[in-house]
mmCIF file of N, CA and C in Angstrom:
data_model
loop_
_atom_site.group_PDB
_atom_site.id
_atom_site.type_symbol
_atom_site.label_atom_id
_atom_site.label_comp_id
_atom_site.label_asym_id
_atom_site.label_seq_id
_atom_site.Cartn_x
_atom_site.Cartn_y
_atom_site.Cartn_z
ATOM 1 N N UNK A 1 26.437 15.080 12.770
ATOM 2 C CA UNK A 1 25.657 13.875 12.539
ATOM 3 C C UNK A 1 26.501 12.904 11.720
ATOM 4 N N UNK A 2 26.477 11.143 12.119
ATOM 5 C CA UNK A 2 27.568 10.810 11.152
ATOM 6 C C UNK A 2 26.909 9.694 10.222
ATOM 7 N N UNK A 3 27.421 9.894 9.148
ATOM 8 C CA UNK A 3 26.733 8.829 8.040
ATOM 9 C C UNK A 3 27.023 7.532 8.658
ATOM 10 N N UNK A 4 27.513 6.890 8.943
ATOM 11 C CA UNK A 4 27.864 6.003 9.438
ATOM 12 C C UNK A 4 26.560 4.670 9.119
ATOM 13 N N UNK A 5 26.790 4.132 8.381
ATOM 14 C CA UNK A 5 25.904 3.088 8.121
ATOM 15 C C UNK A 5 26.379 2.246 8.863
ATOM 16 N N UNK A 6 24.827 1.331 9.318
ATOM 17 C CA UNK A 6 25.326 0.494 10.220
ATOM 18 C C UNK A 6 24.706 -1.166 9.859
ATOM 19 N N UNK A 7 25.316 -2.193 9.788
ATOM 20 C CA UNK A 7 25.298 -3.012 9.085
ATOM 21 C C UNK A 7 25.208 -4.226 9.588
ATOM 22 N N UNK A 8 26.011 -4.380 11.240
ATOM 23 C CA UNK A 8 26.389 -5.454 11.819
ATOM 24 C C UNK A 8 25.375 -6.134 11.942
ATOM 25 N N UNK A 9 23.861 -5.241 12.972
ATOM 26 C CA UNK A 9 22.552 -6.128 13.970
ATOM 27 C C UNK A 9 21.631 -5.259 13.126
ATOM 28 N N UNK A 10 20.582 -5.994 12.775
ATOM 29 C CA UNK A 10 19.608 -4.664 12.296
ATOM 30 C C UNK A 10 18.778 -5.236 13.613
ATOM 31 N N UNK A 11 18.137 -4.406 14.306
ATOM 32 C CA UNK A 11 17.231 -4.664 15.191
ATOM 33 C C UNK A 11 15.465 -4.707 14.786
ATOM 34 N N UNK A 12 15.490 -5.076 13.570
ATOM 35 C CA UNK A 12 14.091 -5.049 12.837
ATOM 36 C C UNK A 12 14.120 -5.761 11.857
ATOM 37 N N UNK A 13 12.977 -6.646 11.398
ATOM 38 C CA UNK A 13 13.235 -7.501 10.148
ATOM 39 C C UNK A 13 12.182 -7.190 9.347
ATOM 40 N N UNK A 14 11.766 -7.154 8.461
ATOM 41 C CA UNK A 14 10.661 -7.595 7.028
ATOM 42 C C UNK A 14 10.445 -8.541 6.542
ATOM 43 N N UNK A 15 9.074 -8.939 6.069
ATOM 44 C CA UNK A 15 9.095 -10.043 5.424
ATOM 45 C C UNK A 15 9.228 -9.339 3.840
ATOM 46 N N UNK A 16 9.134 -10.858 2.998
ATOM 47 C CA UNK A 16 9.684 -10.157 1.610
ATOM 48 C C UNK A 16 8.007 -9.353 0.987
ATOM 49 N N UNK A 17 6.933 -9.564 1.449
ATOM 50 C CA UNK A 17 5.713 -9.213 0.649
ATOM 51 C C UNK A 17 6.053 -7.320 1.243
ATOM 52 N N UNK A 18 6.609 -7.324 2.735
ATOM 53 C CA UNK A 18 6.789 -6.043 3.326
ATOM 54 C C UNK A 18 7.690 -5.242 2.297
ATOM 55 N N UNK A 19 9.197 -5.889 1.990
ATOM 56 C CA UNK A 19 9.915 -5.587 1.105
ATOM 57 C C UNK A 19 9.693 -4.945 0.033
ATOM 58 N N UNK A 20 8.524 -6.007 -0.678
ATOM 59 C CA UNK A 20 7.817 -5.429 -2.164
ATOM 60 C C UNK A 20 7.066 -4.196 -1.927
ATOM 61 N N UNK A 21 6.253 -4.224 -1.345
ATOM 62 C CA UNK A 21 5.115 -3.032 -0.989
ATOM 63 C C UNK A 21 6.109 -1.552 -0.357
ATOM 64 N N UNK A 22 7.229 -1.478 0.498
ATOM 65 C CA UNK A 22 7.992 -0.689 0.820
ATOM 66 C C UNK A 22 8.543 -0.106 -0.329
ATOM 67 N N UNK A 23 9.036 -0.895 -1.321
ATOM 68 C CA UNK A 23 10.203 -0.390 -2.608
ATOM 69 C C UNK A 23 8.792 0.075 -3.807
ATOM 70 N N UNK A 24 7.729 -0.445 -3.571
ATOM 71 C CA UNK A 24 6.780 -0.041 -4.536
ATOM 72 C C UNK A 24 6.502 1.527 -4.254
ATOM 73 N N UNK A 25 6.036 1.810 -3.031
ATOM 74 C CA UNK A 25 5.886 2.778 -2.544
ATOM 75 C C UNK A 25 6.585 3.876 -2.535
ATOM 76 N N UNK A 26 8.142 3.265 -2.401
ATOM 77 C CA UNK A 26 9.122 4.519 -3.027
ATOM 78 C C UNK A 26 8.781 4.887 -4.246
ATOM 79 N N UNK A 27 8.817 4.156 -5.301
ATOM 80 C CA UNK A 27 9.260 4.158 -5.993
ATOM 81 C C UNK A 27 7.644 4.815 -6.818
ATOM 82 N N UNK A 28 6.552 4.657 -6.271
ATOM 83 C CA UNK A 28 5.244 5.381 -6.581
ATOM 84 C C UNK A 28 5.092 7.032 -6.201
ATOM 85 N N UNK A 29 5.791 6.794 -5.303
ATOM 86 C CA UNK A 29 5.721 8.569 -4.504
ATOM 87 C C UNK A 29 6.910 8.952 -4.733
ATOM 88 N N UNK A 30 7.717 8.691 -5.876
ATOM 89 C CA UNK A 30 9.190 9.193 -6.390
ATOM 90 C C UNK A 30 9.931 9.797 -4.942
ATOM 91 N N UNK A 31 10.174 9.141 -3.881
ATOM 92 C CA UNK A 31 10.841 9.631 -2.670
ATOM 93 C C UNK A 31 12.426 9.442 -3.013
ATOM 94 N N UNK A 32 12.903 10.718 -2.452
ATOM 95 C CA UNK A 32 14.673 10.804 -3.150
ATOM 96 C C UNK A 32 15.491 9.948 -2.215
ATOM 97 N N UNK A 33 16.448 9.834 -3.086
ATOM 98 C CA UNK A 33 17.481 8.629 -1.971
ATOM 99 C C UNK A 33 17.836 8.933 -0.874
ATOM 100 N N UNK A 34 17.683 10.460 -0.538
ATOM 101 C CA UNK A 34 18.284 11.274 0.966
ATOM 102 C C UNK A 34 17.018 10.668 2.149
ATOM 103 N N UNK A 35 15.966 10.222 1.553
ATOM 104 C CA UNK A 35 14.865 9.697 2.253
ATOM 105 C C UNK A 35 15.125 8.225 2.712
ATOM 106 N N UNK A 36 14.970 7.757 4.119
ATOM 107 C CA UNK A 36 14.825 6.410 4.356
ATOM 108 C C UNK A 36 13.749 6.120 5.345
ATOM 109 N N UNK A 37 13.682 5.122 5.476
ATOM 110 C CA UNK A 37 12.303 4.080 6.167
ATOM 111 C C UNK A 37 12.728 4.762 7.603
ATOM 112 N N UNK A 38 11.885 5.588 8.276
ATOM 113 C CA UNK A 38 11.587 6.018 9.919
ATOM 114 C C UNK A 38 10.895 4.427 10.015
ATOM 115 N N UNK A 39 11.297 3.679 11.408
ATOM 116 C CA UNK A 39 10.814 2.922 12.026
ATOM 117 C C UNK A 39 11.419 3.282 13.753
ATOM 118 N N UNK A 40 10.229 3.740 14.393
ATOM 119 C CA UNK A 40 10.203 3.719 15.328
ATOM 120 C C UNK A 40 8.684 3.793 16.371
ATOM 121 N N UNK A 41 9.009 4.625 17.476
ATOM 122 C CA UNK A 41 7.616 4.493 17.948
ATOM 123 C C UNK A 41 7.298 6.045 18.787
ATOM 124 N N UNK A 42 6.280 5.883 18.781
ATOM 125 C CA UNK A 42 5.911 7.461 20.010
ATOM 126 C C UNK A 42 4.638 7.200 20.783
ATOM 127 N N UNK A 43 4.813 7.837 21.705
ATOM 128 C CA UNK A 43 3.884 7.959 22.427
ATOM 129 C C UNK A 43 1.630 7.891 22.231
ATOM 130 N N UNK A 44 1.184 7.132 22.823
ATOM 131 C CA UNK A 44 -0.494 7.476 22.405
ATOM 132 C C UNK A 44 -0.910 6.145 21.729
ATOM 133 N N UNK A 45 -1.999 6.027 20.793
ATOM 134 C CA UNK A 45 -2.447 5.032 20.729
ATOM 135 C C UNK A 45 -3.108 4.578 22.009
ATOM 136 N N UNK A 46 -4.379 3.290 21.814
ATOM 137 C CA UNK A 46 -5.173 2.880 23.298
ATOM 138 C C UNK A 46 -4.555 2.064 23.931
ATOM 139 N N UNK A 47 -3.135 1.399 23.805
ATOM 140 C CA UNK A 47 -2.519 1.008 24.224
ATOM 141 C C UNK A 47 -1.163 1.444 24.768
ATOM 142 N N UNK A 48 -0.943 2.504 24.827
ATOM 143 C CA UNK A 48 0.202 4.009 25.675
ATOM 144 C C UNK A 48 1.392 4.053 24.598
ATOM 145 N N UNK A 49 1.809 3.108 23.136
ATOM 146 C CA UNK A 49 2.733 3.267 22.643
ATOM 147 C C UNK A 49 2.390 3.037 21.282
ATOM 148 N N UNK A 50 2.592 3.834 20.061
ATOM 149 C CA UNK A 50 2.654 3.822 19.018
ATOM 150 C C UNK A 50 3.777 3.406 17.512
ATOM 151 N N UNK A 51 3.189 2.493 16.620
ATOM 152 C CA UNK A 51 4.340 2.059 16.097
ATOM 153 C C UNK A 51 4.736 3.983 14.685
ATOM 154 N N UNK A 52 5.499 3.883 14.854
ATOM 155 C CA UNK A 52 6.119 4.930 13.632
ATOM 156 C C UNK A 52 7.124 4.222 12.074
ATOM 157 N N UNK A 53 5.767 4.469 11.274
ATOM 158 C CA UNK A 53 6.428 3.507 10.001
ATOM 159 C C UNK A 53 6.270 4.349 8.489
ATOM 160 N N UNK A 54 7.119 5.377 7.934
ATOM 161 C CA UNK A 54 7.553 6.213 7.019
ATOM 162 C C UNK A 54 8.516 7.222 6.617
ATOM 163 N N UNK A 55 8.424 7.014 5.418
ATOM 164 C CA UNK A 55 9.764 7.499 4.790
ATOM 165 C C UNK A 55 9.969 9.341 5.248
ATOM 166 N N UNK A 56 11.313 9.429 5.783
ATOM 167 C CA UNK A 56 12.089 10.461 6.703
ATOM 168 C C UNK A 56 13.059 11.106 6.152
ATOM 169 N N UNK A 57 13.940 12.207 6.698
ATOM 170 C CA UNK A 57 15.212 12.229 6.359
ATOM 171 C C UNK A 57 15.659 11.836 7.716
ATOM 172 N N UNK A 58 17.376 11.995 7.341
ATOM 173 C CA UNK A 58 17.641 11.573 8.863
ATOM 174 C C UNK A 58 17.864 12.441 9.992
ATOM 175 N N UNK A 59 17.655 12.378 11.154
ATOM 176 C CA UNK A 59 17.762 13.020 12.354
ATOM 177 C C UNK A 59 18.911 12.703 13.703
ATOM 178 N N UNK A 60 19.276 13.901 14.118
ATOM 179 C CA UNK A 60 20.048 13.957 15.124
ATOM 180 C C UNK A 60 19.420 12.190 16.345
ATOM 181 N N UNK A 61 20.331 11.577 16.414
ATOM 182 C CA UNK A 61 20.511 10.538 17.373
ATOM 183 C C UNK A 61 19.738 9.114 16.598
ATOM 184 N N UNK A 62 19.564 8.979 15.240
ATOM 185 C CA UNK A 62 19.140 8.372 14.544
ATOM 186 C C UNK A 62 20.476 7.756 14.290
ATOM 187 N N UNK A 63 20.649 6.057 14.213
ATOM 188 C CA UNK A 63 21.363 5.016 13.211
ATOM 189 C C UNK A 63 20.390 4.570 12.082
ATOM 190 N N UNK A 64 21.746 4.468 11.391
ATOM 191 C CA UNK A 64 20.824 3.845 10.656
ATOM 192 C C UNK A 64 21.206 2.434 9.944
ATOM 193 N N UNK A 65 20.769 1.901 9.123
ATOM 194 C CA UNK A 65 20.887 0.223 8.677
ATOM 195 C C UNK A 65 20.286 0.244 7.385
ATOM 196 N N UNK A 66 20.600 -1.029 6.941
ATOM 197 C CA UNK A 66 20.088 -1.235 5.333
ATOM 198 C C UNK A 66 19.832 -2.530 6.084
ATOM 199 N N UNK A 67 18.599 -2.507 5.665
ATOM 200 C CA UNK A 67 17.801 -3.862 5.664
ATOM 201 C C UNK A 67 16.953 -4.317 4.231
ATOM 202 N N UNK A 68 17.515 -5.604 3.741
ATOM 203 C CA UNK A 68 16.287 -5.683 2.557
ATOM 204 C C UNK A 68 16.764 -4.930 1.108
ATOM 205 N N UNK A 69 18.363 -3.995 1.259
ATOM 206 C CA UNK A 69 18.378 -2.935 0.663
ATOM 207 C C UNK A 69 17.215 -1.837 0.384
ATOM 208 N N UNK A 70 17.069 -1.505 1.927
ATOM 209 C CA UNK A 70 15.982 -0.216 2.192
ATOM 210 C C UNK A 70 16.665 0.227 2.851
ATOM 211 N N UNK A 71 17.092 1.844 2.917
ATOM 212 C CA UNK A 71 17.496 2.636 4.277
ATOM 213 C C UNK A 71 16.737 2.881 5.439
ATOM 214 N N UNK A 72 16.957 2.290 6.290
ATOM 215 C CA UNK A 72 16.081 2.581 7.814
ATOM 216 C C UNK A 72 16.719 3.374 8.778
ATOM 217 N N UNK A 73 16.093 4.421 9.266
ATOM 218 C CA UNK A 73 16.527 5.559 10.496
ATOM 219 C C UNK A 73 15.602 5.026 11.897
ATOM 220 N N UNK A 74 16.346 4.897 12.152
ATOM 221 C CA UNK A 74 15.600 4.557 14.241
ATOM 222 C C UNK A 74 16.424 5.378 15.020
ATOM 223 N N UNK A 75 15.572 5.927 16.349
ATOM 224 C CA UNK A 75 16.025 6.614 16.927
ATOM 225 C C UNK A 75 16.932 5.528 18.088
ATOM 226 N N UNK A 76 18.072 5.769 18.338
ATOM 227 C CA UNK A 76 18.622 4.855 18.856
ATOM 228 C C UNK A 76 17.931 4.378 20.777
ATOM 229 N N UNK A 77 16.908 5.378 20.962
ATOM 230 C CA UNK A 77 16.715 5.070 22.134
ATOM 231 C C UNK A 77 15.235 4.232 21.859
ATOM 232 N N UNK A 78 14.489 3.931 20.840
ATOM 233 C CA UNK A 78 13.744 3.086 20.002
ATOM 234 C C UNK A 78 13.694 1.543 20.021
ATOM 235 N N UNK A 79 15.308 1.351 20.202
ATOM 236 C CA UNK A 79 15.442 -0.225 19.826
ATOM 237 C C UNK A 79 15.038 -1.124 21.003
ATOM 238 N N UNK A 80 15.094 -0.205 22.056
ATOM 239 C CA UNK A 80 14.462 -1.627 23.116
ATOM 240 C C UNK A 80 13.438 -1.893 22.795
ATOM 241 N N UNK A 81 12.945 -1.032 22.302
ATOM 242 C CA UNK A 81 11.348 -1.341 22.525
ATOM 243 C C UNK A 81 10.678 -1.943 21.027
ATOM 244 N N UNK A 82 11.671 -2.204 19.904
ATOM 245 C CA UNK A 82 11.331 -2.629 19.248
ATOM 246 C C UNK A 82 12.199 -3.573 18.098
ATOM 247 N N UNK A 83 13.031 -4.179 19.030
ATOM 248 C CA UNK A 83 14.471 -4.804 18.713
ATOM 249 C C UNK A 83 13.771 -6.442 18.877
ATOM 250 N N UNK A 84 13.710 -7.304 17.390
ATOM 251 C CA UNK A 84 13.394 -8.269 17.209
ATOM 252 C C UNK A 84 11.780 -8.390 16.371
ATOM 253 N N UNK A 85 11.369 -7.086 16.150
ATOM 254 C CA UNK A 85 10.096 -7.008 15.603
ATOM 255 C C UNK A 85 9.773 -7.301 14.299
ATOM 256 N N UNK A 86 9.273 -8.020 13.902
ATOM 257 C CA UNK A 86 9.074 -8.182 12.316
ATOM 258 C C UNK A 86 7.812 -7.499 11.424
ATOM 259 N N UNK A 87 8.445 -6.515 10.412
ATOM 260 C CA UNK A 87 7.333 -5.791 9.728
ATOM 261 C C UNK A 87 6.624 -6.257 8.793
ATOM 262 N N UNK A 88 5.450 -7.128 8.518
ATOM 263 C CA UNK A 88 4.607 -7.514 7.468
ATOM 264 C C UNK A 88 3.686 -6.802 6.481
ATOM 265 N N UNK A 89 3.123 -7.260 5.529
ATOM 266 C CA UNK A 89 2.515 -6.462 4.633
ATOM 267 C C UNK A 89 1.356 -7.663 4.505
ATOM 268 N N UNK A 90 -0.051 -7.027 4.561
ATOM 269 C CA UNK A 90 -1.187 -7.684 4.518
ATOM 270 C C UNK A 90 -2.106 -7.327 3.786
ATOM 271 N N UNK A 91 -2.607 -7.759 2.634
ATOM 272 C CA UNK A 91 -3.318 -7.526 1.309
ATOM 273 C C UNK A 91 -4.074 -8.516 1.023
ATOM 274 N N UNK A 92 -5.230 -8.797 2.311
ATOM 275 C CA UNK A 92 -6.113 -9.531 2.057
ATOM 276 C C UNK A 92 -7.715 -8.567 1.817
ATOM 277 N N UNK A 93 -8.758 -9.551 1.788
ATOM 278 C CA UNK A 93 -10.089 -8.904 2.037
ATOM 279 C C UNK A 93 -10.325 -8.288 3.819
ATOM 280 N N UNK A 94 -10.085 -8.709 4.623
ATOM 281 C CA UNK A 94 -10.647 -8.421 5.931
ATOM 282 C C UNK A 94 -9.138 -7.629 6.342
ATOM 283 N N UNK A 95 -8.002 -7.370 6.182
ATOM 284 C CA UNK A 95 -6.700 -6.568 6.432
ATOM 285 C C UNK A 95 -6.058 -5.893 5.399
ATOM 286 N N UNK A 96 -5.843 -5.333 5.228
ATOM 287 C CA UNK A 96 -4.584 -5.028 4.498
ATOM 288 C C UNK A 96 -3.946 -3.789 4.836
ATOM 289 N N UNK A 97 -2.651 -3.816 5.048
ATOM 290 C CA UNK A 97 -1.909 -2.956 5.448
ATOM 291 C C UNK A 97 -0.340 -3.659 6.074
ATOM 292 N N UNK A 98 0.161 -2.884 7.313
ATOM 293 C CA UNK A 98 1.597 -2.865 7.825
ATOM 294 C C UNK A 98 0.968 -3.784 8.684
ATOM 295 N N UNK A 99 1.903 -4.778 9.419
ATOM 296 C CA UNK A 99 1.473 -5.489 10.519
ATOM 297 C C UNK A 99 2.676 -5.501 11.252
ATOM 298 N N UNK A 100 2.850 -5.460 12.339
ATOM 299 C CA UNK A 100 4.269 -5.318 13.606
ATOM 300 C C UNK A 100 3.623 -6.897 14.204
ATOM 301 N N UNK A 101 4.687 -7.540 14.267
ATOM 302 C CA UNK A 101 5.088 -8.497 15.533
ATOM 303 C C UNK A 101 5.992 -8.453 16.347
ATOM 304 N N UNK A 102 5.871 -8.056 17.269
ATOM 305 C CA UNK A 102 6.416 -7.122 18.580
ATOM 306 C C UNK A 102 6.672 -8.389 19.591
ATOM 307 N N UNK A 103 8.039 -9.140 19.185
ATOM 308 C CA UNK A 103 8.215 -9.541 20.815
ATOM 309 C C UNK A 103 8.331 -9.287 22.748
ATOM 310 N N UNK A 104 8.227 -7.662 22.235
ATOM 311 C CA UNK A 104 8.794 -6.913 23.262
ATOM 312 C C UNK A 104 7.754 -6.056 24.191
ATOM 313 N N UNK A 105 6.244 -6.513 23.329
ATOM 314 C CA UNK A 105 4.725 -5.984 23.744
ATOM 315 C C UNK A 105 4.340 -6.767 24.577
ATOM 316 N N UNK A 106 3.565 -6.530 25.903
ATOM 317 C CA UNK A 106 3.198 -7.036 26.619
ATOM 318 C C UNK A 106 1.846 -7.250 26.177
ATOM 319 N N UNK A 107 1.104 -6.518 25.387
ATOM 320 C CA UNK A 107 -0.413 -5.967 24.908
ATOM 321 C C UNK A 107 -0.335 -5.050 23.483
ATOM 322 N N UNK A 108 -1.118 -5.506 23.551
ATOM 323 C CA UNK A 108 -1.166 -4.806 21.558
ATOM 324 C C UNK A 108 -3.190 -4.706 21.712
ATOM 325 N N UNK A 109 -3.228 -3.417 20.903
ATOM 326 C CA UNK A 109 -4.828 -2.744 20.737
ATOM 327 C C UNK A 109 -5.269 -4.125 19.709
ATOM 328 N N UNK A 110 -6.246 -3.746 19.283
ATOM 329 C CA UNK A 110 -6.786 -5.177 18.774
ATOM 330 C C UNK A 110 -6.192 -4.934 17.170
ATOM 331 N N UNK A 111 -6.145 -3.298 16.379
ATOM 332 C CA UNK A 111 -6.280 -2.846 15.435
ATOM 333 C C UNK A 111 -4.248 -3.388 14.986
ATOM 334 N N UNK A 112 -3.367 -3.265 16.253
ATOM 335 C CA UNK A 112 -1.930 -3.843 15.901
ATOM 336 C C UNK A 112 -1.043 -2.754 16.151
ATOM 337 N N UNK A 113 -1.860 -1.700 15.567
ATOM 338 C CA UNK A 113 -1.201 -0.245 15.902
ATOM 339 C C UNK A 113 -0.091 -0.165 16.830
ATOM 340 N N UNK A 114 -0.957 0.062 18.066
ATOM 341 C CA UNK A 114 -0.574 0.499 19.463
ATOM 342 C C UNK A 114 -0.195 -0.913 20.210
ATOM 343 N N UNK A 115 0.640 -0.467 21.439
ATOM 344 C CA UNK A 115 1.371 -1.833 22.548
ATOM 345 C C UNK A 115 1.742 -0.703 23.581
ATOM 346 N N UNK A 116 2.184 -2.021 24.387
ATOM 347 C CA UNK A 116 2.698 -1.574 26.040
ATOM 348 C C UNK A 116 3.775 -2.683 25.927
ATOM 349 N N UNK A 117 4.412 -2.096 26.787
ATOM 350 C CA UNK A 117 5.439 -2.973 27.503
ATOM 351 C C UNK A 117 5.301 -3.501 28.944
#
């Protein structure tokens, strides 16, 4: 497996409120530095594809990137399907949570979760 940080394209962005709430979260659930941000997706959800958003170690066929100065692991066969997506953080009365904007969704469940291509 190779450390190989990768630096050039990150294929995922954050906003900065995402930023704050990500590094809070480490830093609440004391997660060790060998741990980085899983962003990817799997299968299910009512829309046939699921977003995957938490802290991992890393895995066979995983790159990875520093975005934000956060470590992120994606599975490299991941990025089509979610290459240009921006991760938000929503802390209102009627939302709060992760939000994906998925250029690459044809359909998204109403909840944001889940998409198709």
């Amino acid at each position: 497996m190779s450390n190989t940080v990768e630096t050039a394209f990150a294929p995922v962005s954050f906003t900065e409120t995402a930023v704050k709430e990500l590094l809070k979260l480490k830093d609440q659930q004391e997660i060790a530095d060998d741990f980085g941000l899983r962003v990817g997706v799997e299968g299910g959800g009512c829309s046939g594809m699921s977003y995957v958003l938490g802290f991992d170690q890393k895995k066979d066929g995983d790159q990875e990137f520093i975005i934000d100065d956060i470590k992120i692991y994606m599975h490299k066969a991941h990025q089509m399907y979610l290459l240009g997506m921006q991760i938000d953080w929503q802390d209102g009365l009627n939302s709060r949570g992760f939000t994906f904007s998925n250029p690459n969704a044809a359909s998204s469940c109403g909840c944001g979760t889940s998409f198709s291509v």
